[in-house]
Every structure is written in C-alpha cells, then in structure tokens.
Short mmCIF file of C-alpha atoms (C1' of nucleotides) in Angstrom, two decimals:
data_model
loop_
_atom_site.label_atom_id
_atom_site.label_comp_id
_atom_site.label_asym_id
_atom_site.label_seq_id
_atom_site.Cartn_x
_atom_site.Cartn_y
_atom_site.Cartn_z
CA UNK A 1083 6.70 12.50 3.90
CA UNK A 1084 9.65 11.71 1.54
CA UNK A 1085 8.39 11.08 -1.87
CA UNK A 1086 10.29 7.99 -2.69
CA UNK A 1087 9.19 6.05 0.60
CA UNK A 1088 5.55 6.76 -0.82
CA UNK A 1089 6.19 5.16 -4.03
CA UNK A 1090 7.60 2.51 -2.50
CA UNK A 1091 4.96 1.24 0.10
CA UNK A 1092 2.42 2.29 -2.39
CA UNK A 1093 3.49 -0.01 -4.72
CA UNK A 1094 4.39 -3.08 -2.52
CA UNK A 1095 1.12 -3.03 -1.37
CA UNK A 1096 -0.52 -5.08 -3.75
CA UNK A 1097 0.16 -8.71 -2.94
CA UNK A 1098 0.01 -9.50 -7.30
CA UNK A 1099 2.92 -7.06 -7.80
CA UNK A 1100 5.32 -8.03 -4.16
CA UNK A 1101 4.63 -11.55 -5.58
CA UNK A 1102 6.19 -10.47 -8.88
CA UNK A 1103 9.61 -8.72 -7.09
CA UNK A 1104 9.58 -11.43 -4.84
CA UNK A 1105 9.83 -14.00 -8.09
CA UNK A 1106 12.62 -11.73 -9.16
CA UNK A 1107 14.61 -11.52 -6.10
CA UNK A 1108 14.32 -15.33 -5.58
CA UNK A 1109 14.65 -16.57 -9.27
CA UNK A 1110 16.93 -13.77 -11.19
CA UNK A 1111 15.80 -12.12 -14.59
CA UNK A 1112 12.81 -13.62 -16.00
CA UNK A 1113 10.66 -12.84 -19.10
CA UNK A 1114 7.12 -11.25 -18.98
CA UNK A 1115 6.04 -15.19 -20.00
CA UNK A 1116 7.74 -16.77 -17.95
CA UNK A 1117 6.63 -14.55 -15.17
CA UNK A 1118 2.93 -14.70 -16.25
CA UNK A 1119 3.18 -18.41 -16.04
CA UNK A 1120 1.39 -19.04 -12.32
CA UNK A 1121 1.32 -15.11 -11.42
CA UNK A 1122 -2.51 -16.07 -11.28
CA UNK A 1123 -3.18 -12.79 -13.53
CA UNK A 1124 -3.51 -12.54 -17.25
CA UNK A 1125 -0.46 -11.13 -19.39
CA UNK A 1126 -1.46 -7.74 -19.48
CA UNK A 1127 -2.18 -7.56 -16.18
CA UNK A 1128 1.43 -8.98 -15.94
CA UNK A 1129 2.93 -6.25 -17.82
CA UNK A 1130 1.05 -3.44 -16.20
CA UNK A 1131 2.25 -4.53 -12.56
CA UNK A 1132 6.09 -4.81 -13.99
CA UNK A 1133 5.46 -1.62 -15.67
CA UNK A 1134 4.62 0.03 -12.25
CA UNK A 1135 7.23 -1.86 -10.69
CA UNK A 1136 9.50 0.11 -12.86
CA UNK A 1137 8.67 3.75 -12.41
CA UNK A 1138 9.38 2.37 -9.22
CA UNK A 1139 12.72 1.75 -9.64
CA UNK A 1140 12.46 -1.72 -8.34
CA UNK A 1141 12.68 -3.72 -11.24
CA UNK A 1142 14.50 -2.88 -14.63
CA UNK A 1143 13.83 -4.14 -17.86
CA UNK A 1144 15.92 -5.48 -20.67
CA UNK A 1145 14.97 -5.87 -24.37
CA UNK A 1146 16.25 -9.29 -26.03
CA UNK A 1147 14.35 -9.93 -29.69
CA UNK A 1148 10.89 -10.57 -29.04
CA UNK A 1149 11.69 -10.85 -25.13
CA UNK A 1150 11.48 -8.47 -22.57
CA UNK A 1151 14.18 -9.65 -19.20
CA UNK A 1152 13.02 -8.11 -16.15
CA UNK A 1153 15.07 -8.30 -12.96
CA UNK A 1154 15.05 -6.86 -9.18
CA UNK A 1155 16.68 -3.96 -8.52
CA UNK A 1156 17.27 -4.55 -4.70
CA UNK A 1157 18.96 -1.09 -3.81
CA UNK A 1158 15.90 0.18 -4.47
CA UNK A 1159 14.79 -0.87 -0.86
CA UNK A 1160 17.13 1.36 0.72
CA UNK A 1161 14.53 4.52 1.26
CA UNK A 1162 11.97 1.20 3.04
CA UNK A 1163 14.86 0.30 5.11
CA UNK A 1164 15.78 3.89 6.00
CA UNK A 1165 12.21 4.62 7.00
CA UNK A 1166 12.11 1.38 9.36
CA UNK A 1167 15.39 2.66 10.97
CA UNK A 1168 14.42 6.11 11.56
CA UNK A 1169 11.20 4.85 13.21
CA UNK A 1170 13.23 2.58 15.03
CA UNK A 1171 15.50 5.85 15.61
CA UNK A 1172 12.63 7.63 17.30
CA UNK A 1173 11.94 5.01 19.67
CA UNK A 1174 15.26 4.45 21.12
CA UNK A 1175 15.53 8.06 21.73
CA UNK A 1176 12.36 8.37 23.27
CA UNK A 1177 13.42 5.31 25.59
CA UNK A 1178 16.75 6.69 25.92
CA UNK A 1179 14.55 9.98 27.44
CA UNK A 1180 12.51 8.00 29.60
CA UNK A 1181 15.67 6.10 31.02
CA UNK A 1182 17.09 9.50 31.35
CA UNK A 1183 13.90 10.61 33.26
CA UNK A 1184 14.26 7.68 35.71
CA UNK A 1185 17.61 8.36 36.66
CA UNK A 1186 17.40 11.65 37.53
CA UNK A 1187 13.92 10.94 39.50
CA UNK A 1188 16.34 8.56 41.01
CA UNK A 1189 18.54 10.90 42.42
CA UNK B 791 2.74 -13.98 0.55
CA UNK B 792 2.73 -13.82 4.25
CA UNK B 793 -0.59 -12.41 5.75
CA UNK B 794 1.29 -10.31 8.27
CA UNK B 795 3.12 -8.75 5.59
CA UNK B 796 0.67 -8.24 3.42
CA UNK B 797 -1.34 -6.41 6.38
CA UNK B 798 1.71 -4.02 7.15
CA UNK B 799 2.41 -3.08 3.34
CA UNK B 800 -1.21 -2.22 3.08
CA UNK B 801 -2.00 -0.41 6.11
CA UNK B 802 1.35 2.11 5.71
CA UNK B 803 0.66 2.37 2.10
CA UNK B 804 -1.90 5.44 3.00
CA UNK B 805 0.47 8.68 4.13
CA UNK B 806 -2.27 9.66 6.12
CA UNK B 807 -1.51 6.71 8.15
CA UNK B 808 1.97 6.37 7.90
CA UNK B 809 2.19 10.21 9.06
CA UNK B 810 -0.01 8.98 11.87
CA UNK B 811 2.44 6.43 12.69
CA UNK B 812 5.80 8.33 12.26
CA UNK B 813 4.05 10.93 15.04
CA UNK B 814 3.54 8.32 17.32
CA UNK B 815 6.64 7.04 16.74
CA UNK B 816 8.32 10.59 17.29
CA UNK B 817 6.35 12.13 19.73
CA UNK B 818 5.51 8.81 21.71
CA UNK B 819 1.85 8.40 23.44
CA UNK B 820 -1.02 11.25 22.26
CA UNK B 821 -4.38 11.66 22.12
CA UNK B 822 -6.71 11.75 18.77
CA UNK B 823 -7.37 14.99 19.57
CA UNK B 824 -3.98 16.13 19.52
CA UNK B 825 -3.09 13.91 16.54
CA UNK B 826 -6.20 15.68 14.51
CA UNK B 827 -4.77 18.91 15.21
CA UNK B 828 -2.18 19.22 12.38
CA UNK B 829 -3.38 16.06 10.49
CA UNK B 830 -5.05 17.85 7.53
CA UNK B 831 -8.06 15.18 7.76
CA UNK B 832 -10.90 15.47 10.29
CA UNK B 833 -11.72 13.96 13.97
CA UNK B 834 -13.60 10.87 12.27
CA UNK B 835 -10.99 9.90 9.83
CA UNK B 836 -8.30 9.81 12.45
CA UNK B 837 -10.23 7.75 14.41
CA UNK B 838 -11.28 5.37 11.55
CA UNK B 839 -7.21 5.66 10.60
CA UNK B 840 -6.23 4.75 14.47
CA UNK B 841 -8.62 2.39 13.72
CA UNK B 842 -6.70 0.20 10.83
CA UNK B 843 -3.31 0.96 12.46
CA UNK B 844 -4.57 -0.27 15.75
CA UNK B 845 -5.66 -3.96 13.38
CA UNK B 846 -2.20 -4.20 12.20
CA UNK B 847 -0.91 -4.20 15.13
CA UNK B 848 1.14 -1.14 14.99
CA UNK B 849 -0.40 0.83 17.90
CA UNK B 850 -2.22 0.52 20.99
CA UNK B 851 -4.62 2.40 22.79
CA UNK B 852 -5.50 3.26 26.03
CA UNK B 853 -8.48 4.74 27.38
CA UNK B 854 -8.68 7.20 30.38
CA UNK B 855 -11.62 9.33 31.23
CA UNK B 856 -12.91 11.13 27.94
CA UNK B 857 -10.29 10.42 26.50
CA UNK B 858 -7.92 7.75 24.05
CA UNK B 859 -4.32 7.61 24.16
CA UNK B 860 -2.72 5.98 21.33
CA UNK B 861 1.33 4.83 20.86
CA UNK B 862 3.06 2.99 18.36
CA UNK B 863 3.85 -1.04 18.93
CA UNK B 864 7.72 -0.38 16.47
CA UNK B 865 7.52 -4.16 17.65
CA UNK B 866 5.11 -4.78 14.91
CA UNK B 867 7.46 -3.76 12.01
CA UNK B 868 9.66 -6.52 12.45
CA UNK B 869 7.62 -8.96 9.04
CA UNK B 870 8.56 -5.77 7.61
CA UNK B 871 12.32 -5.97 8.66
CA UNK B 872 12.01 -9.59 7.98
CA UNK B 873 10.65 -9.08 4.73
CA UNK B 874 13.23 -6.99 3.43
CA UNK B 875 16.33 -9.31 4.86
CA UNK B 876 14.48 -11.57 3.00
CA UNK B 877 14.83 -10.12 -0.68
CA UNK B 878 18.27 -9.09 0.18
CA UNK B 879 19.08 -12.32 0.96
CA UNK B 880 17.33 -14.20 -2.26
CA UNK B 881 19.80 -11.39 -4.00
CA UNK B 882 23.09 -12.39 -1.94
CA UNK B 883 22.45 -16.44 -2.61
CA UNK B 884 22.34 -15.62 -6.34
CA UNK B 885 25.40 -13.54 -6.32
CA UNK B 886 26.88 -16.61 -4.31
CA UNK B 887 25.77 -18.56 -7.07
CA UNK B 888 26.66 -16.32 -9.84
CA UNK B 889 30.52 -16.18 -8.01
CA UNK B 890 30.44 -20.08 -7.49
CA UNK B 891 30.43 -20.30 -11.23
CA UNK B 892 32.65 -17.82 -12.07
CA UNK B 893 35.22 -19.47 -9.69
CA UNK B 894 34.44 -22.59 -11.53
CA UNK B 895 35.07 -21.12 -14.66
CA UNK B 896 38.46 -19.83 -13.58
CA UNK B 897 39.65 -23.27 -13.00
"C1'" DT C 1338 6.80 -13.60 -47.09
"C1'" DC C 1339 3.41 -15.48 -43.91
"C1'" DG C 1340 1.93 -17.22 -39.66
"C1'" DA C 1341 2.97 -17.50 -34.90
"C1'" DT C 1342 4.71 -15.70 -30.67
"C1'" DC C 1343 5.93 -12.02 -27.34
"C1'" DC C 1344 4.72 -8.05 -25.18
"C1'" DA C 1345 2.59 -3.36 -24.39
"C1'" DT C 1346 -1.25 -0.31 -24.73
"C1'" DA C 1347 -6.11 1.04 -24.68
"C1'" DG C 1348 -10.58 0.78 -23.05
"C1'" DC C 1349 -13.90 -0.99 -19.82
"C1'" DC C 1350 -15.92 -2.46 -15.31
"C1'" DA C 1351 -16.39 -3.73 -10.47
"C1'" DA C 1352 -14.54 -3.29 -6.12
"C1'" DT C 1353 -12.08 -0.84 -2.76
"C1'" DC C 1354 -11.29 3.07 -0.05
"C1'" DA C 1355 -10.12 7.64 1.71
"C1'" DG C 1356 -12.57 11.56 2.61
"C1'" DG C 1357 -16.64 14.10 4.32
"C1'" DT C 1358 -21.03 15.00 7.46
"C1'" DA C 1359 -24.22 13.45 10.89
"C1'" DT C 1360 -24.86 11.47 15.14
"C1'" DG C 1361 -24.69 9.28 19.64
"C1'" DG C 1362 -22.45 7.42 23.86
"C1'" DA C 1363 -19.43 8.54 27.53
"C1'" DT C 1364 -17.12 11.51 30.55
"C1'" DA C 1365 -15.82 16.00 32.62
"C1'" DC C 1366 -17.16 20.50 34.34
"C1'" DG C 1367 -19.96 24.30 36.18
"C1'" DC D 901 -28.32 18.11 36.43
"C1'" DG D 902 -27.32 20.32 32.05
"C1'" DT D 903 -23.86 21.50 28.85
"C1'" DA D 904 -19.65 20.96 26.59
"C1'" DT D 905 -15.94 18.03 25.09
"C1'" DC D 906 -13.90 13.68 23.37
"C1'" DC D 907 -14.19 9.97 20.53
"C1'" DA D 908 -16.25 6.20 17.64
"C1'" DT D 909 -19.64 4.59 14.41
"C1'" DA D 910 -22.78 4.83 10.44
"C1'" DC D 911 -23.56 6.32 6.02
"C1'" DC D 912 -22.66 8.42 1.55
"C1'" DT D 913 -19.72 9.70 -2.40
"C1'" DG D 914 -16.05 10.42 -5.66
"C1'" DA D 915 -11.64 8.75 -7.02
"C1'" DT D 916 -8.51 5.21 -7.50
"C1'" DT D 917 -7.24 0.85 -9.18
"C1'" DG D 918 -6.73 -4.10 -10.15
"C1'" DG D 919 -8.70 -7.21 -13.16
"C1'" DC D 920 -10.39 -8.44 -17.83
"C1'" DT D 921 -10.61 -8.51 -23.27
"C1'" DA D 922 -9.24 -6.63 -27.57
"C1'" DT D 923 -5.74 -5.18 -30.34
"C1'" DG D 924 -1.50 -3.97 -32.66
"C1'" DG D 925 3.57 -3.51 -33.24
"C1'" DA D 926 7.68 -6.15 -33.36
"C1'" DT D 927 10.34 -10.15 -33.94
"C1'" DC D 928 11.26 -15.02 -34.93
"C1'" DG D 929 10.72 -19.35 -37.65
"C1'" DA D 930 9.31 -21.92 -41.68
#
DNA sequence: TCGATCCATAGCCAATCAGGTATGGATACG
DNA sequence: CGTATCCATACCTGATTGGCTATGGATCGA
C-alpha cells in the first residue's frame, strides 16, 4: 500500500500520458510543442498530462525563454520495479515452501 | 502502446486490486470469501475485482464445490518487466550516445 | 512597441468506473 | 427436501477524469 507505487501505476495508466514518458525516454528532452506535435491530444491537454507526469516525479521540467524542456526522469521507476520484485519475492518463497513441503513428505 | 501493457497498467492502477493481487501473491491460492474478509469492499466487488484481474491475466481460478479458489499467474507481469527494461534501455542508448560524442569531442 | 508564438490555467462536458444493494444459481448440510 | 452458505451478475449512483475551447501571461522577433 506504499504511497509512491500508487502514484505511479495511477498515472501510467493512461495510454495518452505512458505515450508521452515513453517519447521522452526514447527521444530525450523535448518541448511541450514539439511533444504535442502527433500526441493525438490538443496542447492543453498536452500540458496537463506533463503536468501530472511531474507531481509524479517522472518527468522534470526546464524553463528556456518562451520554451518549456521536459525530460524523463527514469529513477523514478524504481518503487514499479521494487513492487514487481517483491511480488516476484513472494512467489519464490511460497515455491521455495512448497519444495520444502515435498521433501519432507518425501522422507 | 502495447495492448498487453496497456491492460496491466490499467487493471493494477485500482489499490483495491492491486491489494487483491499482492494477497494472492503473498498468501498463494484463497477463496473470495477469505479475500473479502479484510478487503474493506464487499462480497460483490471482490468478485467483480477477481473478475478484471482474472481478464488480465494475472490470476486464475478454480472452482470446487461452493466454492472459487483464486491465485496469482506472477507470469503475467512479465510486459510489465518488459516494459520497464524497455525505458531503461531508451535511457542507456542515449547516454551511449551522449558519451559517443563526448569521446568525440575529446579527440 | 506591436504582433506572434509558447505554454499554463480555468471552466465545461461526456464517459468511465469503483462502490453499493438486490438477487439468483449452485452446492453443502441437517 | 429445506435451509444456509458461497459466489456471480444486474443495476444504480456518485465521483473521478480525460478531452475540449477559451483565455491570459510571458517571451521573442520585426
């Protein structure tokens, strides 16, 4: 029930904003524009997704003149990979009891 | 903007779900019964919950008798794993990149 | 300085959805 | 058998939210 894994998943969810990160993992910092350019969603819609993306912590944002330079922050993942792991973590040890089980029924 | 993705962000993005999930995944095979019992929501929206996990692909049931026996497929994280690796890997190429030209600009 | 461009905010609307109650089918038990 | 338990489905409702347009502040270029 760790807060920041909520965050996280809750705001991946939407396939408008993943599409966004994904942009910025793939392409490096880009402006709102140039990110609004075939993001299928109007400019404010744009900004509104970043700006979630954000309080997040998986993007950051960088003022330039007129321009506003967004770009991935990837080690905001880590709580999404933890999660995976520690479900992953529950498994094993539940196999790990069953093999456990098994032997001594073995015996 | 893989569907399975999509379908795996979506579905864990609800912490009632996800808490169903991280049960199964801790406590291994149980009944909705026993997963209502401590779930803070009633009978019906476990079930309906079960329901979408069970569509995703990240449990199974079984029925026997009365009753249903649910347990988590971990199997069906891996677009999740994949997806991550993914990003991290857009991010690594870059800094390739970005240290390519820096070594070119050394010489 | 004036118009144009970039971006964020505000306000609105439709769609989605998580929650509840009611109910019924299926199985177990006395 | 008849009753109780287990679970799923149907239906309704309020809250959330992703999309839009309108707008305004800020900066650049002429």
């Amino acid at each position: 029930m760790s807060e920041a894994q909520d965050v996280l998943f809750r705001t991946l969810a939407d396939p408008t904003r993943r599409a966004l990160f994904e942009r910025l993992c793939r392409e490096g910092e880009r402006t709102v524009g140039a990110l609004t350019e075939r993001a299928g969603v109007s400019q404010p819609v744009v900004s509104k997704h970043l700006g979630l993306l954000k309080q997040a912590g998986l993007v950051r944002d960088r003022h330039q003149g007129r321009h506003t330079y967004y770009s991935a922050q990837l080690g905001a993942l880590a709580p999404l990979v933890d999660w995976t792991s520690e479900m992953a973590g529950f498994w094993q040890s539940r196999f790990d009891d069953l093999e456990d089980l098994l032997k001594r029924m073995d015996q």
